[in-house]
Amino acid sequence: MTGKGKRERENVLLEIRDLHATVEGREILKGVDLVVHTGEVHAIMGPNGSGKSTLAQVLAGHPGYTVTAGSALYEGKDLLAMTPEVRAREGVFLAFQYPVAIRGITNAYFLRFAVNAIRKHRGEEELGPVEFMDALEEKLKVIGWDDSYLNRPVNDGFSGGEKKRNEILQLAVLEPKLAILDETDSGLDIDALKTVAQTVEKLRRPHNATVIVTHYYRILTHIQPDVVHVLSAGRIVKSGGKELAVELEEKGYDWIREVA
Amino acid sequence: MTEPYVRDFQAFASNGAAGAPPWLREIREGAIARFTALGFPTMKQEAWRFTSVAPIAETHFTLPGSRRPQLALRDVAALSALGAGPRLVFVDGRYEPGLSSLAGLPEGVQATSLAEATRSGPRGELARRHLARYAPWQDSAFAALNTAFLADGAFVHVAADTVLAQPLEVLFLATSGTAVTGAGGPTVSHPRSLFIVERGARATLMESYASIADGLQWTNAVTETVVGEGARVELYRVQREGRNAYHIATTQSRQERDSYLGLHVLTLGGSLARHDITTVLDGTGAELILNGLYVLGGSQHADHHTVIDHARPHCASHEFFNGVLAERAHGVFNGRIIVRPGAQRTDSKQTNNNLLLSTEARADSQPQLEIYADDVKCTHGSTVGPLDQTALYYLRSRGLSPETAQSLVTYGFAAEILGRMQRPDVRERLDRLVRAGLA
């Protein structure tokens, strides 16, 4: 193995091979291959119904999806064998397309449970309420957000845009190694999109990676992807640089179907 | 089934009630007559279709004897909802000055026993003007029975423009004849409270009910609250009686112009509990928050019937009742909102959400709107359902274990109600009771 090849191998964060998955008996993913290295931003684009959200949910461990073939290694470990909570503690984060409301539980209260679950998993000391709030305020300063979301119940009574922003707030607080953003851009106005994209940019580190699942090119003008993939009918049919996203923006998805 | 109580009443009227003023004796006579006429309700009656009081009707509960249980202050503090601060303590409905503590009450606040208050003087005049003027003893057999046996209870008067900053607790402890005094059969007590908060005053009051022993016992409580013009009252009520307790309660309040009442109800105890809450918004610009939570397990049954009566224009009422039902518990909620003719610009919102933690748990929820005015904003909604699997997955995807996720979603149902309690110190105490109830 050459020096470069070895380095790349070491830097592989996620390696998906021939992944097949079904929901309610219907096959949605039909052999997905994807390799994500640390430090990279990948965009997975594709028409509605191509399997983008299914891929995102399968990686997070949604119990409604069944993996029927293939593998997904995360830091060399079998991701698919882990429960959703272990994946999260290991550093996988999914920003939901449709975030769920948890009535009566404030963001701050919930986030302390999440942060402490992860800390405990890493063998770190859990944070008390006061320490946690200090850390949280500090984090908000870094990303330049105010604390208006902290004492509101998780996603309860939030507008669509607020819910998406709240996912990014969680992303910032939980500091995952692998962040998967499932259509985080949909339902955001231009300003909110910019804020979200800037926050994601600010959180980029050499040791983490981001997978942006999107239907639209818009968000990619704010977050520069290293690799762009086109998912169609449950398979990645084309991969390329960010110029591929531009091409999709101009030509739509129909030509991809023809290529595939 | 009413006869034994009529006989007990005759003995009571000729003996224990002798010191009462004529006006009160007259009310009692009227009340026992109404009780006899009404009889115990049956499930054939619409308001009782989900709740059978047969276990109460078929048992003859006697008034507790003169022998009183010896209680230590320490035990009382443990049963108190607030744990410290000023309080009036009652054992089986009778005032216990030795267990009570009234230090630190500001001038303008009178807290005493109803037996004392009804005697004479200006307090007697106040009691006469308000006592039994609001509670529906003409229509409710239980309120009638309580009124018939009215001899003692809590009397709290907050004079105009007075601020009662510290929460004042009224603690009713129920004993069961057998377990505590070692004699007699099951006993009933008829706790009675009269809270009068005058114009421009502010007060936080806590009404709490607990059991001393786990024996068969029946509490039949009535509370009347008057919130004067511009007054602001936070009234908390906690029922955590024993698992063999029957708890029937009538809470009636009247709000005057521009007043605010936050009525927070927490039902944790009893094997059979029924609570009728009626609030009348009887002055323009009045605001009500009616905020309730029931957390039940085992074979507990709790039924809350609420009536919010918008009698005047420009009033707002926001009602939230949540239920958490485990094992074979049964929760009943009936919420009626009446908007009287002329009560324009009424703003009323009601919700009742029930979480079923087992397949055997049950909840019945019935919202009712009766609107006789045209320029109003009224909404209501209710839900009954198991834990939301999507919510559990969402929390797990953030690293929480399935157990933690479940307890968080469950606690959220309670926290939603606790979060509306305005006093952080009281909220914290009640939060602890709720957590213990959920554990």
mmCIF file of N, CA and C in Angstrom, chain B residues 75-133:
data_model
loop_
_atom_site.group_PDB
_atom_site.id
_atom_site.type_symbol
_atom_site.label_atom_id
_atom_site.label_comp_id
_atom_site.label_asym_id
_atom_site.label_seq_id
_atom_site.Cartn_x
_atom_site.Cartn_y
_atom_site.Cartn_z
ATOM 1 N N ASP B 75 -43.759 14.150 62.010
ATOM 2 C CA ASP B 75 -44.594 13.368 61.090
ATOM 3 C C ASP B 75 -45.445 14.278 60.223
ATOM 4 N N VAL B 76 -45.923 15.347 60.846
ATOM 5 C CA VAL B 76 -46.762 16.287 60.103
ATOM 6 C C VAL B 76 -45.947 16.963 58.999
ATOM 7 N N ALA B 77 -44.713 17.341 59.339
ATOM 8 C CA ALA B 77 -43.867 18.002 58.335
ATOM 9 C C ALA B 77 -43.633 17.088 57.141
ATOM 10 N N ALA B 78 -43.511 15.787 57.420
ATOM 11 C CA ALA B 78 -43.261 14.835 56.337
ATOM 12 C C ALA B 78 -44.475 14.695 55.424
ATOM 13 N N LEU B 79 -45.661 14.922 55.989
ATOM 14 C CA LEU B 79 -46.881 14.789 55.190
ATOM 15 C C LEU B 79 -47.299 16.099 54.528
ATOM 16 N N SER B 80 -46.683 17.166 54.967
ATOM 17 C CA SER B 80 -47.020 18.467 54.410
ATOM 18 C C SER B 80 -46.474 18.577 52.985
ATOM 19 N N ALA B 81 -47.227 19.219 52.115
ATOM 20 C CA ALA B 81 -46.773 19.354 50.731
ATOM 21 C C ALA B 81 -45.607 20.330 50.634
ATOM 22 N N LEU B 82 -45.568 21.315 51.509
ATOM 23 C CA LEU B 82 -44.501 22.315 51.444
ATOM 24 C C LEU B 82 -43.360 22.020 52.397
ATOM 25 N N GLY B 83 -43.633 21.226 53.438
ATOM 26 C CA GLY B 83 -42.569 20.818 54.348
ATOM 27 C C GLY B 83 -42.250 21.839 55.427
ATOM 28 N N ALA B 84 -42.428 23.113 55.136
ATOM 29 C CA ALA B 84 -42.113 24.164 56.112
ATOM 30 C C ALA B 84 -42.984 25.378 55.809
ATOM 31 N N GLY B 85 -42.905 26.361 56.689
ATOM 32 C CA GLY B 85 -43.675 27.578 56.486
ATOM 33 C C GLY B 85 -44.995 27.536 57.229
ATOM 34 N N PRO B 86 -45.754 28.635 57.130
ATOM 35 C CA PRO B 86 -47.005 28.695 57.889
ATOM 36 C C PRO B 86 -48.013 27.644 57.420
ATOM 37 N N ARG B 87 -48.689 27.029 58.381
ATOM 38 C CA ARG B 87 -49.703 26.062 57.975
ATOM 39 C C ARG B 87 -50.759 25.872 59.056
ATOM 40 N N LEU B 88 -51.930 25.545 58.548
ATOM 41 C CA LEU B 88 -53.039 25.140 59.412
ATOM 42 C C LEU B 88 -53.158 23.638 59.231
ATOM 43 N N VAL B 89 -53.157 22.902 60.330
ATOM 44 C CA VAL B 89 -53.227 21.444 60.214
ATOM 45 C C VAL B 89 -54.541 20.927 60.788
ATOM 46 N N PHE B 90 -55.146 20.031 60.066
ATOM 47 C CA PHE B 90 -56.413 19.430 60.475
ATOM 48 C C PHE B 90 -56.276 17.924 60.477
ATOM 49 N N VAL B 91 -56.798 17.296 61.497
ATOM 50 C CA VAL B 91 -56.822 15.840 61.526
ATOM 51 C C VAL B 91 -58.292 15.423 61.484
ATOM 52 N N ASP B 92 -58.638 14.678 60.479
ATOM 53 C CA ASP B 92 -60.033 14.304 60.233
ATOM 54 C C ASP B 92 -60.958 15.520 60.228
ATOM 55 N N GLY B 93 -60.460 16.589 59.646
ATOM 56 C CA GLY B 93 -61.279 17.780 59.492
ATOM 57 C C GLY B 93 -61.280 18.714 60.687
ATOM 58 N N ARG B 94 -60.668 18.288 61.806
ATOM 59 C CA ARG B 94 -60.655 19.125 63.019
ATOM 60 C C ARG B 94 -59.324 19.840 63.168
ATOM 61 N N TYR B 95 -59.419 21.095 63.511
ATOM 62 C CA TYR B 95 -58.223 21.935 63.634
ATOM 63 C C TYR B 95 -57.334 21.457 64.771
ATOM 64 N N GLU B 96 -56.032 21.400 64.495
ATOM 65 C CA GLU B 96 -55.047 21.011 65.506
ATOM 66 C C GLU B 96 -54.080 22.174 65.710
ATOM 67 N N PRO B 97 -54.394 23.060 66.648
ATOM 68 C CA PRO B 97 -53.513 24.231 66.826
ATOM 69 C C PRO B 97 -52.087 23.843 67.196
ATOM 70 N N GLY B 98 -51.954 22.730 67.953
ATOM 71 C CA GLY B 98 -50.614 22.324 68.388
ATOM 72 C C GLY B 98 -49.727 21.877 67.240
ATOM 73 N N LEU B 99 -50.336 21.451 66.139
ATOM 74 C CA LEU B 99 -49.553 20.998 64.989
ATOM 75 C C LEU B 99 -49.428 22.096 63.932
ATOM 76 N N SER B 100 -50.160 23.173 64.164
ATOM 77 C CA SER B 100 -50.166 24.256 63.185
ATOM 78 C C SER B 100 -49.093 25.282 63.527
ATOM 79 N N SER B 101 -48.781 26.108 62.557
ATOM 80 C CA SER B 101 -47.756 27.113 62.776
ATOM 81 C C SER B 101 -48.124 28.336 61.959
ATOM 82 N N LEU B 102 -48.322 29.428 62.661
ATOM 83 C CA LEU B 102 -48.799 30.620 61.959
ATOM 84 C C LEU B 102 -47.849 31.794 62.109
ATOM 85 N N ALA B 103 -46.633 31.488 62.493
ATOM 86 C CA ALA B 103 -45.651 32.555 62.674
ATOM 87 C C ALA B 103 -45.335 33.192 61.325
ATOM 88 N N GLY B 104 -45.125 34.464 61.335
ATOM 89 C CA GLY B 104 -44.647 35.156 60.142
ATOM 90 C C GLY B 104 -45.740 35.592 59.173
ATOM 91 N N LEU B 105 -46.996 35.393 59.539
ATOM 92 C CA LEU B 105 -48.049 35.862 58.633
ATOM 93 C C LEU B 105 -48.141 37.385 58.738
ATOM 94 N N PRO B 106 -48.258 38.051 57.616
ATOM 95 C CA PRO B 106 -48.312 39.511 57.680
ATOM 96 C C PRO B 106 -49.643 40.011 58.256
ATOM 97 N N GLU B 107 -49.635 41.252 58.666
ATOM 98 C CA GLU B 107 -50.859 41.879 59.149
ATOM 99 C C GLU B 107 -51.859 41.907 57.989
ATOM 100 N N GLY B 108 -53.093 41.680 58.293
ATOM 101 C CA GLY B 108 -54.096 41.660 57.234
ATOM 102 C C GLY B 108 -54.406 40.254 56.766
ATOM 103 N N VAL B 109 -53.648 39.278 57.271
ATOM 104 C CA VAL B 109 -53.948 37.891 56.917
ATOM 105 C C VAL B 109 -54.465 37.173 58.157
ATOM 106 N N GLN B 110 -55.635 36.632 58.050
ATOM 107 C CA GLN B 110 -56.180 35.825 59.140
ATOM 108 C C GLN B 110 -56.252 34.386 58.686
ATOM 109 N N ALA B 111 -55.659 33.527 59.455
ATOM 110 C CA ALA B 111 -55.727 32.103 59.156
ATOM 111 C C ALA B 111 -56.117 31.416 60.448
ATOM 112 N N THR B 112 -57.247 30.765 60.418
ATOM 113 C CA THR B 112 -57.718 30.136 61.646
ATOM 114 C C THR B 112 -58.692 29.014 61.301
ATOM 115 N N SER B 113 -59.288 28.447 62.323
ATOM 116 C CA SER B 113 -60.253 27.389 62.065
ATOM 117 C C SER B 113 -61.620 28.007 61.793
ATOM 118 N N LEU B 114 -62.409 27.294 61.016
ATOM 119 C CA LEU B 114 -63.756 27.777 60.735
ATOM 120 C C LEU B 114 -64.595 27.796 62.007
ATOM 121 N N ALA B 115 -64.340 26.843 62.913
ATOM 122 C CA ALA B 115 -65.085 26.804 64.165
ATOM 123 C C ALA B 115 -64.894 28.120 64.906
ATOM 124 N N GLU B 116 -63.662 28.585 64.887
ATOM 125 C CA GLU B 116 -63.317 29.849 65.530
ATOM 126 C C GLU B 116 -63.930 31.020 64.749
ATOM 127 N N ALA B 117 -63.770 30.971 63.432
ATOM 128 C CA ALA B 117 -64.181 32.102 62.598
ATOM 129 C C ALA B 117 -65.692 32.319 62.594
ATOM 130 N N THR B 118 -66.446 31.216 62.727
ATOM 131 C CA THR B 118 -67.903 31.383 62.628
ATOM 132 C C THR B 118 -68.519 31.865 63.941
ATOM 133 N N ARG B 119 -67.742 31.920 64.990
ATOM 134 C CA ARG B 119 -68.315 32.237 66.289
ATOM 135 C C ARG B 119 -69.038 33.582 66.317
ATOM 136 N N SER B 120 -68.302 34.653 66.126
ATOM 137 C CA SER B 120 -68.963 35.967 66.183
ATOM 138 C C SER B 120 -67.999 37.045 65.710
ATOM 139 N N GLY B 121 -68.366 38.271 65.877
ATOM 140 C CA GLY B 121 -67.497 39.390 65.540
ATOM 141 C C GLY B 121 -67.371 39.589 64.051
ATOM 142 N N PRO B 122 -66.399 40.415 63.626
ATOM 143 C CA PRO B 122 -66.267 40.715 62.196
ATOM 144 C C PRO B 122 -65.932 39.477 61.363
ATOM 145 N N ARG B 123 -65.155 38.544 61.975
ATOM 146 C CA ARG B 123 -64.829 37.316 61.249
ATOM 147 C C ARG B 123 -66.067 36.486 61.015
ATOM 148 N N GLY B 124 -66.900 36.441 62.053
ATOM 149 C CA GLY B 124 -68.152 35.699 61.949
ATOM 150 C C GLY B 124 -69.022 36.274 60.840
ATOM 151 N N GLU B 125 -68.948 37.579 60.695
ATOM 152 C CA GLU B 125 -69.734 38.259 59.672
ATOM 153 C C GLU B 125 -69.218 37.868 58.274
ATOM 154 N N LEU B 126 -67.882 37.841 58.148
ATOM 155 C CA LEU B 126 -67.274 37.431 56.879
ATOM 156 C C LEU B 126 -67.653 35.995 56.523
ATOM 157 N N ALA B 127 -67.544 35.142 57.529
ATOM 158 C CA ALA B 127 -67.863 33.736 57.305
ATOM 159 C C ALA B 127 -69.322 33.602 56.884
ATOM 160 N N ARG B 128 -70.170 34.336 57.552
ATOM 161 C CA ARG B 128 -71.599 34.251 57.246
ATOM 162 C C ARG B 128 -71.878 34.723 55.814
ATOM 163 N N ARG B 129 -71.144 35.757 55.419
ATOM 164 C CA ARG B 129 -71.372 36.318 54.093
ATOM 165 C C ARG B 129 -70.931 35.339 52.984
ATOM 166 N N HIS B 130 -69.910 34.532 53.257
ATOM 167 C CA HIS B 130 -69.333 33.711 52.192
ATOM 168 C C HIS B 130 -69.548 32.202 52.332
ATOM 169 N N LEU B 131 -69.592 31.718 53.541
ATOM 170 C CA LEU B 131 -69.587 30.261 53.733
ATOM 171 C C LEU B 131 -70.845 29.617 53.146
ATOM 172 N N ALA B 132 -70.640 28.579 52.362
ATOM 173 C CA ALA B 132 -71.724 27.820 51.740
ATOM 174 C C ALA B 132 -72.542 28.657 50.760
ATOM 175 N N ARG B 133 -71.970 29.794 50.327
ATOM 176 C CA ARG B 133 -72.680 30.634 49.344
ATOM 177 C C ARG B 133 -72.292 30.238 47.917
#
